[in-house]
XYZ file of C-alpha atoms in Angstrom:
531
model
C 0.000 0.000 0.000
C 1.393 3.572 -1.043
C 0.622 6.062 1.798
C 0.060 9.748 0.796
C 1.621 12.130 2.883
C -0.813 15.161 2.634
C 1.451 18.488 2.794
C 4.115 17.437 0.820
C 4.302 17.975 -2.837
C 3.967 14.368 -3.737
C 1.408 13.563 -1.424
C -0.414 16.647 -3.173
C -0.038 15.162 -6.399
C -1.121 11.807 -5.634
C -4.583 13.575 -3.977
C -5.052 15.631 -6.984
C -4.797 12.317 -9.332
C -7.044 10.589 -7.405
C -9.371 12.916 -7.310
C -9.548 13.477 -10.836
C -9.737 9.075 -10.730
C -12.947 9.231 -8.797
C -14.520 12.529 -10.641
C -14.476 10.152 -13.589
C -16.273 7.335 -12.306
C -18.593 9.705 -10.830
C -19.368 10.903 -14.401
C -19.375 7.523 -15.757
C -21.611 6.252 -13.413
C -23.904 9.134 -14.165
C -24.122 8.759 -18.123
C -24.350 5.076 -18.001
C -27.523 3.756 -20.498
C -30.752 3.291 -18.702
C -31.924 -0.501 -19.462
C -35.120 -2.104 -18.436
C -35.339 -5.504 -18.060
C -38.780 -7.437 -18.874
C -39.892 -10.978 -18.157
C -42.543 -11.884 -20.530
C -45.521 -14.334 -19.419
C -45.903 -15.758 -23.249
C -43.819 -15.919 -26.370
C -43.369 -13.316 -29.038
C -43.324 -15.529 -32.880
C -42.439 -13.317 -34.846
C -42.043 -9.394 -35.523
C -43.565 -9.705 -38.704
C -46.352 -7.349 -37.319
C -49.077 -8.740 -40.364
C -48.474 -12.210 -40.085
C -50.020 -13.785 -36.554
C -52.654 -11.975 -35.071
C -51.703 -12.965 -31.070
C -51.837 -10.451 -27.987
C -48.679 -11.587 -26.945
C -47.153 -10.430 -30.482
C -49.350 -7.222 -30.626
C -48.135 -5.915 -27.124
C -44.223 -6.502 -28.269
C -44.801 -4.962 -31.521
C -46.300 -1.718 -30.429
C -42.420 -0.897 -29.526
C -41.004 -0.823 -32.908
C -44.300 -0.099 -35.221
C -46.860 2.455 -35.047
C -50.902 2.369 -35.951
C -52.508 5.146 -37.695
C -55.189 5.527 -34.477
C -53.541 4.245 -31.005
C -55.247 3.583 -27.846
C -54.478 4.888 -24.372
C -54.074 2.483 -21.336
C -57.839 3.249 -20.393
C -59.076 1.789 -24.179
C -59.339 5.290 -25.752
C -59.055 6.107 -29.179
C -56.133 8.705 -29.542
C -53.915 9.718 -32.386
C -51.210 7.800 -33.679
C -49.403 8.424 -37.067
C -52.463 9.769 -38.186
C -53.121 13.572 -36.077
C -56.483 13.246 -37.334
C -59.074 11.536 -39.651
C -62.836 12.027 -40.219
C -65.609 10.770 -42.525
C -65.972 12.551 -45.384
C -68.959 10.349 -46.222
C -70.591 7.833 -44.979
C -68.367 5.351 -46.987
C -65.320 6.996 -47.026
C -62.720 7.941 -44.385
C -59.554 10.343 -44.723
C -56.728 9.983 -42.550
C -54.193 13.112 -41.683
C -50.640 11.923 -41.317
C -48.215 13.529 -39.010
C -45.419 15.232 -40.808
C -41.833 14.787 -40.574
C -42.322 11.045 -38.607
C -39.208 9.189 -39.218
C -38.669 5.718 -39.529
C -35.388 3.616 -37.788
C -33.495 3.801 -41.279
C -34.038 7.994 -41.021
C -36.585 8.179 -44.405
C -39.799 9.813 -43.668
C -43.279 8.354 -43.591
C -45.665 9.026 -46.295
C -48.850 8.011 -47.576
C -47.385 4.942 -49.716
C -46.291 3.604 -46.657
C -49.194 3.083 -45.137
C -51.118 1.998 -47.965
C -48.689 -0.706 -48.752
C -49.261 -1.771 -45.096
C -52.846 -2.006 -45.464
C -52.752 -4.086 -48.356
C -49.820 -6.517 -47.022
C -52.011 -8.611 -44.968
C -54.083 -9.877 -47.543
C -50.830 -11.027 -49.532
C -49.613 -13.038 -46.092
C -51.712 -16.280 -47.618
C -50.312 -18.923 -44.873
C -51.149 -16.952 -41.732
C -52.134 -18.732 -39.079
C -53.972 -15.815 -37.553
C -54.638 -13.031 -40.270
C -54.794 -9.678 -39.668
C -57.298 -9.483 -42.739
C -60.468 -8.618 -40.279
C -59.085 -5.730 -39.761
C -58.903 -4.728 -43.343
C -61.357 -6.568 -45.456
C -64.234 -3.639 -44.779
C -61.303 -1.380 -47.234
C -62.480 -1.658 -50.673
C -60.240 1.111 -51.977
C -57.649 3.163 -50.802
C -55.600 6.057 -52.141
C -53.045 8.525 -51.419
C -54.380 12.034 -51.946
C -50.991 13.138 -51.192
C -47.790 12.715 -49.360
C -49.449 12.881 -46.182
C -53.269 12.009 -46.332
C -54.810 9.047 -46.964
C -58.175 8.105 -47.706
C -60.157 4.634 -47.853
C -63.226 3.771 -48.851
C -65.360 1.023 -47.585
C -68.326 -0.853 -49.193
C -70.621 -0.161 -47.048
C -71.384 2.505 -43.952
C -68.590 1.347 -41.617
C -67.985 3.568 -38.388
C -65.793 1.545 -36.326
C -62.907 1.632 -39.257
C -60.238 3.820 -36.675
C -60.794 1.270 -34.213
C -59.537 -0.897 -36.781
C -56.660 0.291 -37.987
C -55.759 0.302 -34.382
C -54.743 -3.471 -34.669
C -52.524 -2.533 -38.176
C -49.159 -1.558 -37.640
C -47.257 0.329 -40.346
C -43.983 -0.862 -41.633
C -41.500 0.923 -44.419
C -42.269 -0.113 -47.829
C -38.749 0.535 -49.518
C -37.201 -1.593 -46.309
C -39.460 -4.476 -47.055
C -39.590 -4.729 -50.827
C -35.664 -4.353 -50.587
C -35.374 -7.015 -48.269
C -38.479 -9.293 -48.005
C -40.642 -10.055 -45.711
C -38.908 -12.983 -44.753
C -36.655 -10.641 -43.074
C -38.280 -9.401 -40.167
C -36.940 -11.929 -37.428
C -33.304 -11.093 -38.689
C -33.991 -7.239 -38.573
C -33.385 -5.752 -41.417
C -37.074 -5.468 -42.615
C -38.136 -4.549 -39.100
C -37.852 -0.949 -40.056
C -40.916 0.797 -37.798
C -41.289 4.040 -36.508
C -41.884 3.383 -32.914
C -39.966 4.388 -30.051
C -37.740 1.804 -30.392
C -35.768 -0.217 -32.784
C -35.098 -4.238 -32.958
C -31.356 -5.138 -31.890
C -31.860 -8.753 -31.644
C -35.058 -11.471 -31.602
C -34.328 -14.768 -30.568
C -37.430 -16.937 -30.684
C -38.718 -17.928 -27.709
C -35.982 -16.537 -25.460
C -35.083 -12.986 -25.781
C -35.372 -9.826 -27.732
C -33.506 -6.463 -27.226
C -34.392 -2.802 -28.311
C -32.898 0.138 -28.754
C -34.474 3.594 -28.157
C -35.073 5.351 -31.492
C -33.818 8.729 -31.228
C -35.651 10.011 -33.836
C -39.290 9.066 -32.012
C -41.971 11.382 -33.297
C -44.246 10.627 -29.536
C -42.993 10.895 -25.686
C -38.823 9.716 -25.858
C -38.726 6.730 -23.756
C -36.738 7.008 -20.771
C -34.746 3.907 -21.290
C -32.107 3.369 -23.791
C -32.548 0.059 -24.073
C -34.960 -2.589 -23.305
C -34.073 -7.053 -22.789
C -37.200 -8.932 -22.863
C -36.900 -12.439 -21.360
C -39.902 -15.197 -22.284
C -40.479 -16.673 -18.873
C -43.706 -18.530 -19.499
C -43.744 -20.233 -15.849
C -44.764 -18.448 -13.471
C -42.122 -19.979 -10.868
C -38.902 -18.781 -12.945
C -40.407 -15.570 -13.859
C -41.504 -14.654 -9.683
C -38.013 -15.518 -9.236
C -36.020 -13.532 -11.598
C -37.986 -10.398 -10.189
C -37.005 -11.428 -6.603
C -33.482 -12.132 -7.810
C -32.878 -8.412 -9.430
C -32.713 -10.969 -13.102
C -35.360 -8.270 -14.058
C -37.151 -5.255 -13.520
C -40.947 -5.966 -14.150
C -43.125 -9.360 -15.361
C -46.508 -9.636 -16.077
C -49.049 -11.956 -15.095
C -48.021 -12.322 -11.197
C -48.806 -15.793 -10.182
C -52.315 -15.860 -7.325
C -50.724 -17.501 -5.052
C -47.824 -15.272 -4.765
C -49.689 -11.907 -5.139
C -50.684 -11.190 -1.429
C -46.868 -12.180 -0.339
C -45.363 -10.029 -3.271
C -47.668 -7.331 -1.687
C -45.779 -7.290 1.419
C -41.915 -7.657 0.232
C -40.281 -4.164 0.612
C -38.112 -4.738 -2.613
C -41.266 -4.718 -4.911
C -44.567 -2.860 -5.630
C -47.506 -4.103 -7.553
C -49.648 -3.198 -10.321
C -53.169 -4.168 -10.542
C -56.127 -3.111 -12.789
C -59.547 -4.314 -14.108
C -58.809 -5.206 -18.130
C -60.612 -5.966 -20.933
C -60.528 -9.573 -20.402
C -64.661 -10.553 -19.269
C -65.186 -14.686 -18.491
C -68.399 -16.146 -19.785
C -70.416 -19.080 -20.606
C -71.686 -20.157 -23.476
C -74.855 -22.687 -23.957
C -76.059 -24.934 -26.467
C -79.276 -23.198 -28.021
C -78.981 -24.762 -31.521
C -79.801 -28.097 -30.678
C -82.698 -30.534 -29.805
C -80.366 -32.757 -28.160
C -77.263 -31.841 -26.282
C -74.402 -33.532 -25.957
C -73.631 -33.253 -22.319
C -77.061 -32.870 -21.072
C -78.918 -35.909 -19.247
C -81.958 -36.848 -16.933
C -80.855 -37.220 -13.439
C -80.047 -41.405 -14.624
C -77.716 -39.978 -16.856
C -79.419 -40.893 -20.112
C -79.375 -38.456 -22.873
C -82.538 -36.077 -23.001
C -84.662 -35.574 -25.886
C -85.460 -32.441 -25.486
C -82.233 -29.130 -24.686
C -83.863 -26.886 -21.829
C -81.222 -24.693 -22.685
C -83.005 -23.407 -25.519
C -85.639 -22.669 -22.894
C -84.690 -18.752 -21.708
C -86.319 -19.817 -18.145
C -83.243 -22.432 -17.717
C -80.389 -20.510 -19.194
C -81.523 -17.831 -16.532
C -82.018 -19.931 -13.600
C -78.246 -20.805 -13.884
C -76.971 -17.562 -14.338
C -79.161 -17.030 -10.597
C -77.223 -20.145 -9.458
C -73.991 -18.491 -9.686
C -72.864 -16.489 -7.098
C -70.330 -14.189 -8.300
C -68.688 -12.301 -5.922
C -67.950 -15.630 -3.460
C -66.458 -16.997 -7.162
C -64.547 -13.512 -7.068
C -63.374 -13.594 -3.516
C -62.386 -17.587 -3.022
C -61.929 -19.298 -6.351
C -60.423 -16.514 -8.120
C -58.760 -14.694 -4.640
C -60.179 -11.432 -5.345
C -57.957 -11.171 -9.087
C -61.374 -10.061 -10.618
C -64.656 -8.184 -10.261
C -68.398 -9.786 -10.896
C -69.536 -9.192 -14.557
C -72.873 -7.906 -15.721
C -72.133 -6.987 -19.151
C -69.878 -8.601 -21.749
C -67.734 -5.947 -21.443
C -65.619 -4.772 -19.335
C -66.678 -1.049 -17.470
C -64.711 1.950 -19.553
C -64.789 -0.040 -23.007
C -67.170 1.299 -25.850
C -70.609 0.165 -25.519
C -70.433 -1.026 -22.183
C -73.742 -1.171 -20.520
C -73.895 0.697 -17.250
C -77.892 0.206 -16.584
C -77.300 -3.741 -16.798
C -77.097 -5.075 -13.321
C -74.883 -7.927 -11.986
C -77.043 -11.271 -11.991
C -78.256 -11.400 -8.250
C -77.601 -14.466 -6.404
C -80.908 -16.362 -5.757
C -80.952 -19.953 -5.573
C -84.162 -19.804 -4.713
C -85.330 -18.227 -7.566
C -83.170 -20.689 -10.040
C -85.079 -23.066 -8.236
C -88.810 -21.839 -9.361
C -87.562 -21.347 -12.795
C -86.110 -24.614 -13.610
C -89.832 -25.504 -11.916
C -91.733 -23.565 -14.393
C -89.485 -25.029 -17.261
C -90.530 -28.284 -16.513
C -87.465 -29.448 -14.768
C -88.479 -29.366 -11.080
C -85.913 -31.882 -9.768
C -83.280 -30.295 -12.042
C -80.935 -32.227 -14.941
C -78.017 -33.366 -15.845
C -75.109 -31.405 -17.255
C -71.571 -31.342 -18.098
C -69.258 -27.972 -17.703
C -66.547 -27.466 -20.030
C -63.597 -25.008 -19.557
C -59.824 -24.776 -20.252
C -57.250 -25.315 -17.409
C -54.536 -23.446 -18.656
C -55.813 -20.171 -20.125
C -57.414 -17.791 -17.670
C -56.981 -17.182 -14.188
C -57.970 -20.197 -12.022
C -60.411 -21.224 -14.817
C -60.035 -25.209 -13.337
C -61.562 -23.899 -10.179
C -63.827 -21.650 -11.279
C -65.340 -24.643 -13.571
C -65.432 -26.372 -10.327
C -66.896 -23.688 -8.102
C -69.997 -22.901 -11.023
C -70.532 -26.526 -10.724
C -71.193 -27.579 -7.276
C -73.110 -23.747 -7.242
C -75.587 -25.993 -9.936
C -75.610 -28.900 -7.702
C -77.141 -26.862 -4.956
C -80.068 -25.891 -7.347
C -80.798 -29.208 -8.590
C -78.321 -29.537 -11.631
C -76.014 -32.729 -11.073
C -73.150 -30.998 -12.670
C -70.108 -32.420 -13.873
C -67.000 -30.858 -14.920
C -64.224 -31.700 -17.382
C -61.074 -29.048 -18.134
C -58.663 -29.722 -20.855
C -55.122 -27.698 -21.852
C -55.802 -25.177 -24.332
C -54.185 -26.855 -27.103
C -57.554 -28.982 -26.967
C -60.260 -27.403 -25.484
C -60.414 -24.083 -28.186
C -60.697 -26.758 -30.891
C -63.445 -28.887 -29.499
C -65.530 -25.836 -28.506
C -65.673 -23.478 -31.606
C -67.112 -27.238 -33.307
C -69.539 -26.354 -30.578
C -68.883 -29.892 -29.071
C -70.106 -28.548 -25.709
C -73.029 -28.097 -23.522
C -71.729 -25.360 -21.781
C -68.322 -23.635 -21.997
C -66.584 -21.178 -20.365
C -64.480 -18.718 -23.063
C -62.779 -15.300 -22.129
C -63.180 -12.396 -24.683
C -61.167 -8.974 -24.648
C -62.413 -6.257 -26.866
C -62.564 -2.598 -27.448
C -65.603 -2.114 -28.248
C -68.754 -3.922 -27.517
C -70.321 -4.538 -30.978
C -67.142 -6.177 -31.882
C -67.762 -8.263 -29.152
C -71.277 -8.646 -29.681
C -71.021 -9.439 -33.214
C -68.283 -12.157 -32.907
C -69.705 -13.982 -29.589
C -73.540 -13.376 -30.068
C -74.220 -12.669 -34.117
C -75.913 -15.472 -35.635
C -73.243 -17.326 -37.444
C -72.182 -16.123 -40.995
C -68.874 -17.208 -42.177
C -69.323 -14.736 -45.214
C -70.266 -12.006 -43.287
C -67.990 -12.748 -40.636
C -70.519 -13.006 -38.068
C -70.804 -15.504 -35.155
C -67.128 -16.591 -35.367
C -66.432 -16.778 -31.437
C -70.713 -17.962 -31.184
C -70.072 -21.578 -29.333
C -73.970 -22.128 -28.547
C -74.918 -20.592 -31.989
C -77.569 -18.248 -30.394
C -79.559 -16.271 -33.068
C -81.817 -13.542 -32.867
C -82.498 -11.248 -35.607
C -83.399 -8.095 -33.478
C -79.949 -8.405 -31.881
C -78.157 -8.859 -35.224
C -79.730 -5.539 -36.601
C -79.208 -3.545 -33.600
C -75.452 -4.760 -34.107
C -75.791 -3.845 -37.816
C -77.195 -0.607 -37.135
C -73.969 0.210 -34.412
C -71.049 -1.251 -37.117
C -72.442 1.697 -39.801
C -72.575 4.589 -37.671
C -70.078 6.744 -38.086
C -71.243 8.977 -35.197
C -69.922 7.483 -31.956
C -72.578 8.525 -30.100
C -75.461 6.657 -32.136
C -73.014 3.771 -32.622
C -72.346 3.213 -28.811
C -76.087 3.882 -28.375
C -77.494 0.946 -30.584
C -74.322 -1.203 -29.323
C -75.540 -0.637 -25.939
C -79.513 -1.453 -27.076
C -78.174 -4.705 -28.654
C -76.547 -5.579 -25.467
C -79.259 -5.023 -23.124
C -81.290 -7.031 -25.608
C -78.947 -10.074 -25.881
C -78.704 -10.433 -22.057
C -81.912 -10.117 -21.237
C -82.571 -13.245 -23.299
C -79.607 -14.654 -21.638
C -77.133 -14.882 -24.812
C -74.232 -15.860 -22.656
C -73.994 -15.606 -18.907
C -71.221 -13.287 -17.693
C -68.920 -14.574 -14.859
C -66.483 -11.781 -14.607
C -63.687 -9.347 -15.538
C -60.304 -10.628 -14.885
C -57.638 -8.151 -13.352
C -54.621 -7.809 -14.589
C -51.112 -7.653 -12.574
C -47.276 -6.334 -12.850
C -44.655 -7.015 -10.433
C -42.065 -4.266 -10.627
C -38.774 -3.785 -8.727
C -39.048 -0.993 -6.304
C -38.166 2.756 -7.599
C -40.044 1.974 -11.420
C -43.702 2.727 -11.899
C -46.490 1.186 -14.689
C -50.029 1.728 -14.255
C -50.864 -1.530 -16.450
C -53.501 -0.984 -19.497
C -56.892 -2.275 -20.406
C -55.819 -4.346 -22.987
C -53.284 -6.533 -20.865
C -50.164 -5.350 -22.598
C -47.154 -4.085 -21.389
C -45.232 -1.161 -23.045
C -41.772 -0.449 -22.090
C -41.964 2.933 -22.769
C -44.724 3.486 -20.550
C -42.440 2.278 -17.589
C -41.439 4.912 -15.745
C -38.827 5.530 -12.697
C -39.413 7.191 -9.164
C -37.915 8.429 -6.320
């Protein structure tokens, strides 16, 4: 060890060098690159933002592309590359683009851009989940100029900006140069969103880099390391263990502990996200419906509107809420979630009144109740195993010898949109309630695209025209008016029964802040630190 003598000249020296030593690491230590570290609860399959319609591959890909209309955390429609659009007619729509937005390459957006984008996803022939929905009402678009944009649809069509929400806009010189193939490897992944892709390794990382360019809010953090951690075990730990900054999707069973641990906060919030059942009302004879013998019964009650109601009175929501699900959700009266377009406010929760189930399974003709097998996944929503479980010995009490069955995912989606059920339990996260209504509820219409998501193929043409009548509006307020008619009118005839509207949590290391989103999604540059 070299002891400094302070007061002589080298002694001096020595101080001064040192000093000068530490002042550096001082200012290295200040400029050093802010990174956030994410641990994902699902796998992102590709950036190719037109090829797979997933949440898990929409919430990554808002970093690196932009929409002509965004939505806020709360489900708003706000501006995005487009500052403003408006209906010009009743058939055709013109979008405003922002001027001077750059892409990650540094050349400037314009109109051909995002026309290009629109018509990509039709050209994507072997998607597995198309973005085409989005864009089939477009029956012509054109480029008035450099920076406005207008489309045309066939028909009256009001919810189109709510559309082109879900269609992100990508660089037509990057991809015609280097084809779309190119996307994983990066060099077609030319966005304009606040960041840009560094590196995508399927299924176990991906890193961005801020774009300094950014046209919106610049992102605090320079750069950003996802980590797919699809277990909830290894992703809880890597929080606890400082391996990352924030997950998603905090496991129940560790919430109220994670709650109390000083070196973590938690984010929760009601989401989009509303669990439901659907019944068989298409059929004279059910599958999974017996007499109390078990021997198949000629004749569905569920068709009967007196039995589909008297379960919905069997179920009693908020104990489901508070023990099954451990308070990670709210009771559901609507299909909707409360704060999403079209949501219903005068529709009350379902009371529970066993009693009253009772008489109505009575006046159905079913006074000692039936048979009846639940169907719901195991792996999908939160504690759907147990809530299958807890709707089913609710049934018992009322005279329905309920069984239940729950299968993985992989299985049970397939099975029930064949409508193999009796009753199923499916979770549905929209924007907009006569999106919702007309996918879950709207007599089946493959042409149309009606019905898609409609497991117990209910039908009623008063509903389907009050849906109808919402889809043309272009005046929002008409359009959530009729949507909010149609909804009243489908539940009152018992459609669907609505369980309830799962919340949504984010573990985060202390000192960072997110307030979570509607939608479920997680957006890096929305993460935010504090003192």
């Amino acid at each position: 060890m070299v002891q400094l003598a302070s007061g002589t000249q080298f002694g001096a020296h020595w101080v001064r060098v040192l000093a000068l030593v530490l002042g550096l690491w001082t200012l290295v230590g200040t400029t050093q690159a802010a990174a956030l570290k994410i641990g994902l609860a699902a796998e992102v399959t590709t950036v190719d933002p037109h090829f797979f319609n997933t949440g898990p591959n929409n919430a990554f890909l808002h970093h690196v592309f932009d929409s002509l209309v965004d939505v806020d955390a709360d489900g708003r429609l706000i501006s995005g590359l487009a500052e403003s659009w408006v209906a010009v007619d009743a058939t055709t729509w013109e979008f405003r683009l922002r001027k001077g937005v750059k892409f990650h390459d540094g050349s400037e957006l314009s109109a051909e851009d995002v026309l290009f984008s629109l018509a990509r996803p039709a050209q994507l022939t072997n998607s597995p989940g198309s973005y085409t929905s989005y864009t089939k009402p477009i029956v012509a678009s054109q480029a008035v100029d450099r920076y406005t944009v207008r489309l045309r649809t066939a028909t009256p069509y009001g919810p189109l900006p709510l559309d082109l929400s879900s269609i992100f806009i990508v660089s037509k010189k990057a991809v015609e140069k280097t084809g779309t193939e190119q996307f994983n490897a990066g060099p077609a992944a030319i966005g304009t969103g606040p960041f840009r892709l560094v590196a995508f390794h399927k299924g176990e990382r991906i890193e961005l880099a801020r774009h300094e360019a950014y046209w919106g809010v610049r992102p605090e953090w320079d750069t950003v390391h996802f980590r797919v951690l699809a277990s909830d075990a290894p992703r809880l730990s890597a929080l606890l263990a400082g391996d990352v900054d924030l997950i998603e999707a905090v496991p129940t069973a560790d919430l109220a502990r994670l709650k109390t641990n000083p070196r973590v906060s938690v984010t929760t919030r009601t989401t989009w996200r509303t669990l439901f059942w659907h019944l068989d009302q298409f059929r004279d004879r059910s599958p999974y419906v017996t007499d109390l013998a078990g021997k198949p019964l000629d004749r569905n009650p569920l068709k009967d509107v007196r039995v589909r109601r008297a379960i919905s009175k069997a179920i009693n929501r908020q104990a489901l809420v508070e023990r099954s699900l451990e308070g990670r959700a709210v009771a559901a009266s609507n299909i909707n979630a409360p704060g999403i377009f079209g949501y219903n406010s005068e529709i009350a929760v379902e009371a529970y009144d066993p009693a009253g189930a009772k008489k109505l399974l009575a006046e159905a003709g079913y006074p000692e109740g039936f048979g009846l097998t639940l169907h719901g996944p195991n792996n999908r929503y939160i504690n759907d195993a147990q809530v299958v479980q807890t709707v089913a010995q609710l049934l018992n009490r009322v005279g329905i010898r309920a069984k239940v069955e729950t299968l993985p995912l992989s299985v049970y989606f397939g099975k029930a949109r064949a409508s193999e059920y009796s009753m199923a339990l499916l979770g549905w996260g929209s924007l907009a309630s006569d999106f919702t209504l007309r996918s879950i509820v709207g007599t089946p219409d493959a042409d149309r695209g009606w019905g898609t998501w409609n497991w117990g193929r209910y039908s009623n043409p008063a509903v389907d025209a009050l849906v109808q009548s919402a889809l043309e509006s272009v005046s929002p307020e008409q359009r959530e008016d009729f949507a909010r008619q149609a909804a009243k009118l489908a539940l009152d005839d018992v459609a669907v029964i609505p369980s309830h509207h799962q919340l949504a949590s984010w573990g985060l290391r202390k000192g960072l802040k997110y307030d979570g989103r509607v939608d479920e999604f997680t957006y890096a540059h929305e993460v935010r630190s504090v003192k």
